[in-house]
C-alpha cells in the first residue's frame, strides 16, 4: 500500500471526512474560492446544463448551496432531482466529483442563511428574476432601487422563490494529479449505511 498518496486502503471510510480534509487543504494551499463548484442538472428535454455555484456547507446530509428556485437550475431540479457537482482545486491539483439527488432545504434554514447575507445581496435577490431576458441594466437597477425602498428601515424578507438545496451524495470520486498521467482516483459508492471504495484507472 502506498500510504503517501491517495489509495482506497488509506482513505477514511466516510467520503465526507476526506472531502472536508481536502477542502481545508485547498484553502491552506492558497486556492482561490475553493468552495466554487460546478453544478450540473438535466432539463425536461434531457439536455444537460452546468454552472458554478458556491458550496455553503457540507456534512452528513450532503452539499448545500443557495439559489433562485425559479432559475433554470431550480426548474431542472424540480423535474429531475439528479445533480452532479465538481470541484477543482489548484494548488494542490485535486478534483472531487459528486453525484446524487438534490432536495430543497427547509424554509427556516434558507431564512437563517438569507438573514446572514449582506443587505445588498438580500435586496439583489428581490431585484433579479434570475435567467430572464432583460432589456438592459437600467430595469435591473430600477428593480433594485424599488426593492431597497420597499424594505427601507426593516429586515429584508426571504423571497418565496429563493432557497437552498442539499445534494445527498450517492457516488463520490476523489482525483489527485500524479506524474506521467498516472493519476490516482478513488471512487466511493453508497452501500446501505456505508460506502464501498475502489481505485479507478486514470
Ligand atoms: C464562482 C461563482 C459562484 C457562483 N455562485 C452562485 C450561487 O451560489 N448561487 C447562484 O444562484 N448562482 C451562483 N453563481 C451564478 C451561476 O453560475 C449562474 O449564472 C446563475 O445561478 C444562473 O444559473 P441558471 O440560469 O443555470 O439557473 C455563481 C457564479 C460563479 C462564477
PDB file of C-alpha atoms in Angstrom, residues 123-148:
ATOM      1  CA  UNK A 123     -32.050  43.230  -1.931  1.00  0.00           C
ATOM      2  CA  UNK A 124     -30.421  41.874  -5.078  1.00  0.00           C
ATOM      3  CA  UNK A 125     -32.305  38.605  -4.669  1.00  0.00           C
ATOM      4  CA  UNK A 126     -35.571  40.592  -4.923  1.00  0.00           C
ATOM      5  CA  UNK A 127     -34.339  42.609  -7.888  1.00  0.00           C
ATOM      6  CA  UNK A 128     -33.246  39.676 -10.064  1.00  0.00           C
ATOM      7  CA  UNK A 129     -35.565  37.287 -11.879  1.00  0.00           C
ATOM      8  CA  UNK A 130     -32.567  35.025 -12.421  1.00  0.00           C
ATOM      9  CA  UNK A 131     -32.267  33.828 -16.005  1.00  0.00           C
ATOM     10  CA  UNK A 132     -34.981  36.049 -17.509  1.00  0.00           C
ATOM     11  CA  UNK A 133     -34.064  38.152 -20.559  1.00  0.00           C
ATOM     12  CA  UNK A 134     -33.952  41.852 -19.613  1.00  0.00           C
ATOM     13  CA  UNK A 135     -33.900  44.925 -21.825  1.00  0.00           C
ATOM     14  CA  UNK A 136     -30.740  46.343 -20.257  1.00  0.00           C
ATOM     15  CA  UNK A 137     -29.106  47.187 -16.933  1.00  0.00           C
ATOM     16  CA  UNK A 138     -31.467  50.075 -16.190  1.00  0.00           C
ATOM     17  CA  UNK A 139     -34.538  47.896 -15.380  1.00  0.00           C
ATOM     18  CA  UNK A 140     -32.359  45.772 -13.085  1.00  0.00           C
ATOM     19  CA  UNK A 141     -31.071  48.810 -11.235  1.00  0.00           C
ATOM     20  CA  UNK A 142     -34.614  50.188 -11.026  1.00  0.00           C
ATOM     21  CA  UNK A 143     -35.841  46.870  -9.578  1.00  0.00           C
ATOM     22  CA  UNK A 144     -33.020  47.051  -7.023  1.00  0.00           C
ATOM     23  CA  UNK A 145     -33.942  50.615  -6.058  1.00  0.00           C
ATOM     24  CA  UNK A 146     -37.630  49.630  -5.751  1.00  0.00           C
ATOM     25  CA  UNK A 147     -36.802  46.647  -3.529  1.00  0.00           C
ATOM     26  CA  UNK A 148     -34.434  48.733  -1.386  1.00  0.00           C
TER      27      UNK A 148
END
